[in-house]
Short mmCIF file of C-alpha atoms and ligand atoms in Angstrom, two decimals:
data_model
loop_
_atom_site.label_atom_id
_atom_site.label_comp_id
_atom_site.label_asym_id
_atom_site.label_seq_id
_atom_site.Cartn_x
_atom_site.Cartn_y
_atom_site.Cartn_z
CA MET M 1 5.83 -23.84 24.07
CA LYS M 2 5.48 -20.11 24.63
CA GLN M 3 4.15 -18.09 21.71
CA ARG M 4 3.03 -14.53 21.17
CA LEU M 5 -0.53 -13.95 22.33
CA GLN M 6 -1.73 -12.55 19.01
CA LYS M 7 -0.44 -15.67 17.27
CA LEU M 8 -2.27 -17.94 19.72
CA ILE M 9 -5.52 -15.99 19.40
CA ALA M 10 -5.29 -16.21 15.62
CA ALA M 11 -4.47 -19.93 15.82
CA ALA M 12 -7.57 -20.45 18.00
CA GLY M 13 -9.67 -19.06 15.16
CA ILE M 14 -10.97 -16.15 17.19
CA ALA M 15 -9.68 -13.46 14.82
CA SER M 16 -6.95 -12.61 12.35
CA ARG M 17 -3.63 -11.70 13.94
CA ARG M 18 -4.29 -8.02 13.28
CA HIS M 19 -7.64 -8.15 15.05
CA ALA M 20 -6.08 -10.16 17.86
CA GLU M 21 -3.66 -7.26 18.36
CA ASP M 22 -6.65 -4.92 18.69
CA PHE M 23 -8.17 -7.21 21.33
CA ILE M 24 -4.89 -7.08 23.26
CA LYS M 25 -4.44 -3.32 22.99
CA SER M 26 -8.00 -2.72 24.13
CA GLY M 27 -7.52 -4.80 27.29
CA GLN M 28 -9.75 -7.72 26.28
CA VAL M 29 -7.11 -10.42 26.75
CA THR M 30 -6.02 -11.97 30.04
CA VAL M 31 -3.30 -14.49 30.88
CA ASN M 32 -3.85 -16.28 34.19
CA GLY M 33 -6.31 -13.57 35.17
CA GLU M 34 -3.97 -10.63 34.41
CA VAL M 35 -4.94 -8.19 31.66
CA VAL M 36 -2.24 -7.96 28.98
CA VAL M 37 -2.11 -4.84 26.80
CA GLU M 38 1.42 -5.12 25.34
CA LEU M 39 1.86 -6.87 22.01
CA GLY M 40 5.12 -8.73 22.69
CA VAL M 41 3.81 -10.87 25.56
CA LYS M 42 4.06 -14.65 25.16
CA ALA M 43 2.09 -17.45 26.79
CA ASP M 44 2.11 -21.24 26.81
CA PRO M 45 -1.32 -22.75 26.07
CA GLU M 46 -0.28 -25.95 27.91
CA THR M 47 0.21 -24.14 31.20
CA ASP M 48 -1.35 -20.65 30.97
CA HIS M 49 -5.05 -19.79 30.98
CA ILE M 50 -5.63 -17.44 28.06
CA LYS M 51 -8.96 -15.62 27.83
CA VAL M 52 -10.30 -13.34 25.10
CA LYS M 53 -13.32 -11.26 26.10
CA GLY M 54 -13.64 -13.48 29.17
CA ARG M 55 -13.69 -16.73 27.14
CA LEU M 56 -11.00 -19.35 27.63
CA ILE M 57 -9.32 -20.15 24.28
CA ASN M 58 -7.22 -23.12 25.47
CA PRO M 59 -9.84 -25.72 24.40
CA GLN M 60 -9.93 -24.33 20.83
CA LEU M 61 -6.14 -24.45 20.66
CA ALA M 62 -6.13 -28.06 21.84
CA GLN M 63 -8.66 -29.47 19.35
CA ARG M 64 -8.68 -27.20 16.38
CA LYS M 65 -8.68 -28.27 12.79
CA ASN M 66 -8.15 -25.67 10.13
CA VAL M 67 -11.10 -25.11 7.80
CA TYR M 68 -10.93 -23.20 4.50
CA VAL M 69 -14.08 -22.29 2.62
CA LEU M 70 -14.79 -20.56 -0.68
CA LEU M 71 -18.11 -18.69 -0.78
CA ASN M 72 -19.75 -17.03 -3.75
CA LYS M 73 -21.00 -14.02 -1.80
CA PRO M 74 -24.37 -12.55 -2.75
CA LYS M 75 -24.77 -8.78 -2.62
CA GLY M 76 -26.49 -7.47 0.49
CA TYR M 77 -24.19 -9.30 2.94
CA LEU M 78 -21.51 -7.85 5.21
CA THR M 79 -18.05 -9.37 5.53
CA SER M 80 -17.93 -8.40 9.25
CA MET M 81 -18.37 -10.79 12.16
CA SER M 82 -21.22 -8.73 13.65
CA ASP M 83 -23.29 -5.68 12.79
CA PRO M 84 -24.95 -3.20 15.15
CA GLU M 85 -27.61 -2.64 12.46
CA ASP M 86 -28.33 -6.35 12.23
CA ARG M 87 -27.70 -6.61 8.49
CA PRO M 88 -27.08 -10.06 6.96
CA LEU M 89 -23.56 -11.46 7.48
CA VAL M 90 -21.58 -13.73 5.16
CA VAL M 91 -20.69 -15.93 8.14
CA ASP M 92 -24.39 -16.80 8.44
CA LEU M 93 -24.24 -18.44 5.01
CA ILE M 94 -21.81 -21.08 6.31
CA PRO M 95 -23.16 -23.92 8.52
CA ALA M 96 -22.34 -23.58 12.21
CA SER M 97 -21.04 -27.17 12.12
CA LEU M 98 -17.87 -25.86 10.42
CA GLY M 99 -17.05 -23.81 13.52
CA ARG M 100 -16.46 -20.11 13.79
CA LEU M 101 -14.93 -18.89 10.53
CA HIS M 102 -13.93 -15.35 9.61
CA PRO M 103 -13.74 -13.76 6.15
CA VAL M 104 -10.28 -13.44 4.61
CA GLY M 105 -10.30 -9.75 3.69
CA ARG M 106 -13.33 -7.76 2.64
CA LEU M 107 -15.92 -7.41 -0.06
CA ASP M 108 -18.34 -4.49 0.06
CA PHE M 109 -21.92 -5.04 1.18
CA ASN M 110 -23.07 -4.74 -2.44
CA THR M 111 -20.21 -6.64 -4.09
CA GLU M 112 -20.77 -10.26 -4.96
CA GLY M 113 -18.38 -13.04 -5.84
CA LEU M 114 -15.57 -15.12 -4.44
CA LEU M 115 -14.66 -14.77 -0.79
CA LEU M 116 -12.49 -17.02 1.36
CA LEU M 117 -13.40 -17.81 4.96
CA THR M 118 -11.30 -19.71 7.47
CA ASN M 119 -10.55 -20.25 11.14
CA ASP M 120 -6.81 -20.04 10.39
CA GLY M 121 -5.61 -16.57 11.36
CA GLU M 122 -2.13 -17.25 9.97
CA PHE M 123 -3.63 -18.01 6.56
CA THR M 124 -5.65 -14.78 6.73
CA ASN M 125 -2.51 -12.85 7.55
CA LEU M 126 -0.65 -14.38 4.65
CA ILE M 127 -3.39 -13.67 2.10
CA THR M 128 -4.21 -10.15 3.24
CA SER M 129 -0.64 -9.01 3.89
CA ALA M 130 0.29 -5.96 1.81
CA ARG M 131 3.54 -7.74 0.89
CA ASN M 132 1.67 -10.64 -0.63
CA GLN M 133 0.17 -9.23 -3.79
CA ILE M 134 -2.20 -11.98 -4.81
CA PRO M 135 -4.00 -10.68 -7.90
CA LYS M 136 -7.77 -10.37 -7.55
CA VAL M 137 -9.97 -10.27 -10.60
CA TYR M 138 -13.22 -8.30 -10.71
CA LYS M 139 -15.93 -7.85 -13.26
CA ALA M 140 -17.53 -4.41 -13.16
CA LYS M 141 -20.58 -3.02 -14.90
CA VAL M 142 -20.29 0.77 -15.08
CA GLN M 143 -22.44 3.65 -16.16
CA GLY M 144 -21.88 4.99 -19.66
CA THR M 145 -18.92 4.39 -21.95
CA PRO M 146 -15.54 5.47 -20.55
CA SER M 147 -13.07 6.61 -23.22
CA ASP M 148 -9.90 4.61 -23.94
CA LYS M 149 -7.94 7.51 -22.49
CA ALA M 150 -9.86 7.27 -19.21
CA ILE M 151 -9.27 3.51 -19.05
CA ASP M 152 -5.55 4.08 -19.67
CA ARG M 153 -5.51 6.30 -16.58
CA LEU M 154 -6.86 3.39 -14.55
CA ARG M 155 -4.20 1.12 -16.04
CA ARG M 156 -1.37 3.47 -15.11
CA GLY M 157 -2.72 4.29 -11.65
CA VAL M 158 -5.20 6.95 -10.69
CA SER M 159 -5.52 9.42 -7.83
CA LEU M 160 -8.30 8.56 -5.36
CA GLY M 161 -7.90 11.86 -3.53
CA GLU M 162 -6.17 12.81 -0.28
CA GLY M 163 -2.79 11.69 -1.63
CA GLU M 164 -3.95 8.14 -2.35
CA ARG M 165 -2.92 6.73 -5.71
CA THR M 166 -3.58 3.25 -7.10
CA ALA M 167 -0.87 0.95 -8.42
CA PRO M 168 -1.01 -0.04 -12.09
CA ALA M 169 -3.92 -2.38 -12.81
CA ASP M 170 -4.93 -4.54 -15.75
CA VAL M 171 -8.22 -3.23 -17.12
CA ARG M 172 -9.92 -4.80 -20.09
CA ARG M 173 -13.08 -3.67 -21.81
CA LEU M 174 -15.40 -6.64 -22.27
CA ARG M 175 -18.49 -5.22 -23.93
CA GLU M 176 -20.86 -2.29 -23.93
CA SER M 177 -24.52 -1.46 -24.41
CA GLU M 178 -26.16 1.90 -24.99
CA SER M 179 -26.05 2.85 -21.32
CA ASN M 180 -23.42 0.58 -19.70
CA SER M 181 -19.96 -0.93 -20.19
CA TRP M 182 -18.43 -4.05 -18.66
CA PHE M 183 -14.79 -4.34 -17.63
CA GLU M 184 -12.49 -6.93 -16.20
CA VAL M 185 -10.14 -5.41 -13.63
CA VAL M 186 -7.12 -7.18 -12.14
CA LEU M 187 -5.86 -5.55 -8.93
CA HIS M 188 -2.54 -6.29 -7.27
CA GLU M 189 -3.38 -4.39 -4.10
CA GLY M 190 -6.44 -4.08 -1.90
CA ARG M 191 -7.60 -0.57 -1.10
CA ASN M 192 -10.98 0.07 0.41
CA GLN M 193 -13.71 0.07 -2.27
CA GLN M 194 -10.93 0.28 -4.82
CA VAL M 195 -12.73 -0.67 -8.03
CA ARG M 196 -15.69 1.59 -7.26
CA ARG M 197 -13.42 4.52 -6.39
CA MET M 198 -11.27 3.99 -9.50
CA PHE M 199 -14.27 4.25 -11.80
CA ASP M 200 -15.68 7.16 -9.77
CA ALA M 201 -12.35 8.91 -10.41
CA ILE M 202 -13.00 8.80 -14.16
CA GLY M 203 -16.68 9.75 -13.78
CA HIS M 204 -18.29 6.36 -14.50
CA SER M 205 -19.87 4.82 -11.38
CA VAL M 206 -19.90 1.07 -10.88
CA VAL M 207 -23.45 -0.26 -10.87
CA ARG M 208 -22.57 -3.92 -10.33
CA LEU M 209 -19.38 -5.54 -9.11
CA GLY M 210 -18.28 -9.13 -8.64
CA ARG M 211 -15.00 -10.84 -7.79
CA THR M 212 -14.32 -13.71 -10.16
CA ARG M 213 -10.87 -14.88 -9.11
CA ILE M 214 -8.48 -14.81 -6.15
CA GLY M 215 -4.94 -15.66 -7.24
CA GLU M 216 -5.37 -18.82 -9.29
CA LEU M 217 -8.66 -19.74 -7.63
CA GLU M 218 -11.87 -19.47 -9.59
CA ASP M 219 -15.00 -21.59 -9.63
CA LYS M 220 -17.51 -21.26 -12.40
CA ASN M 221 -19.75 -23.92 -10.87
CA LEU M 222 -20.24 -22.23 -7.53
CA ARG M 223 -23.49 -20.32 -7.73
CA ILE M 224 -24.17 -17.12 -5.84
CA GLY M 225 -24.83 -17.96 -2.18
CA GLU M 226 -23.13 -21.38 -2.45
CA TRP M 227 -19.93 -22.41 -0.68
CA ARG M 228 -17.47 -25.30 -0.74
CA LYS M 229 -14.35 -26.32 1.15
CA LEU M 230 -11.01 -25.63 -0.52
CA THR M 231 -9.11 -28.73 -1.60
CA GLU M 232 -5.78 -29.49 0.06
CA ASN M 233 -4.02 -28.48 -3.14
CA GLU M 234 -5.80 -25.15 -3.27
CA VAL M 235 -4.79 -24.42 0.32
CA LYS M 236 -1.20 -25.44 -0.43
CA ARG M 237 -1.10 -23.19 -3.48
CA PHE M 238 -2.21 -20.21 -1.42
CA LYS M 239 0.36 -20.99 1.24
CA LYS M 240 3.05 -20.85 -1.43
CA SER M 241 1.58 -17.69 -2.90
CA LYS M 242 4.28 -15.36 -1.62
CA ARG M 243 5.99 -16.35 -4.82
CA VAL M 244 3.03 -15.34 -7.02
CA LYS M 245 4.10 -12.68 -9.45
CA ARG M 246 2.07 -10.17 -11.41
CA GLU M 247 0.37 -11.92 -14.25
CA THR M 248 -1.41 -10.99 -17.38
CA ARG M 249 -4.81 -11.51 -18.91
CA PRO M 250 -6.71 -14.00 -16.78
CA ARG M 251 -9.64 -15.87 -18.22
CA VAL M 252 -13.06 -14.25 -17.91
CA ARG M 253 -16.03 -15.95 -16.36
CA GLY M 254 -19.62 -14.96 -16.66
CA LEU M 255 -20.61 -13.80 -13.21
CA ILE M 256 -22.38 -10.66 -14.31
CA GLY M 257 -24.52 -10.56 -17.38
N1 URA C 301 -13.36 -3.04 -5.01
C1 URA C 301 -14.52 -2.49 -4.61
O1 URA C 301 -14.84 -1.36 -4.96
N2 URA C 301 -15.31 -3.22 -3.80
C2 URA C 301 -15.03 -4.47 -3.40
O2 URA C 301 -15.82 -5.09 -2.68
C3 URA C 301 -13.82 -5.04 -3.84
C4 URA C 301 -13.00 -4.30 -4.64
#
């Protein structure tokens, strides 16, 4: 059956559908030897030879099994597939025997905590789609003691500069010491470095950040640097997650002391 090339590339586990579109636009995809740069083109993996960066993807499409992994990312790892500076990559923390997996969304180099990885580009699309507002829960240690008024600004939505404004977020003060405060932040959107930029906007930099929950998924037993496969039920729940609505007050777990 003919399907759009970006869908096939994602299904082969090479990249998310969005990245597959970039491969196409930049002339790195061929069908039966012809370079394809338009996004609407379809191919049939049973009869057409589809290559990405010169590599035939038909075998992956024929034998692939979807794999879904939850990793507790340590800080000091990149959520990219490669790095010109040769910094450590999260994909190197997962055994090669699971096949080539890609991270579902991003965590900053210095953010730790829960990260999904998969070879299922459709799943990645679903979870990272702007329309699918799966809540993500973070625990942040920040400099100083922000006032209640400043925290209310974060709750209502705050300007990040250049016309960018955050959606309302749930922000809860957990505790404070003489020099730091700890907050739980629930985001319903995913802007670049959002938690760090939100606290920067109120003048209290984040000094440590961890993600403790993705939708309904949390795992207190998974230590930093450890990974496990998702259960079938967990995968199913994510696949139904278009129906997930904004929620209130998730439970806190002790990722950052
Ligand atoms: N917000 C951030 O600032 N960084 C992350 O890695 C995730 C959310």
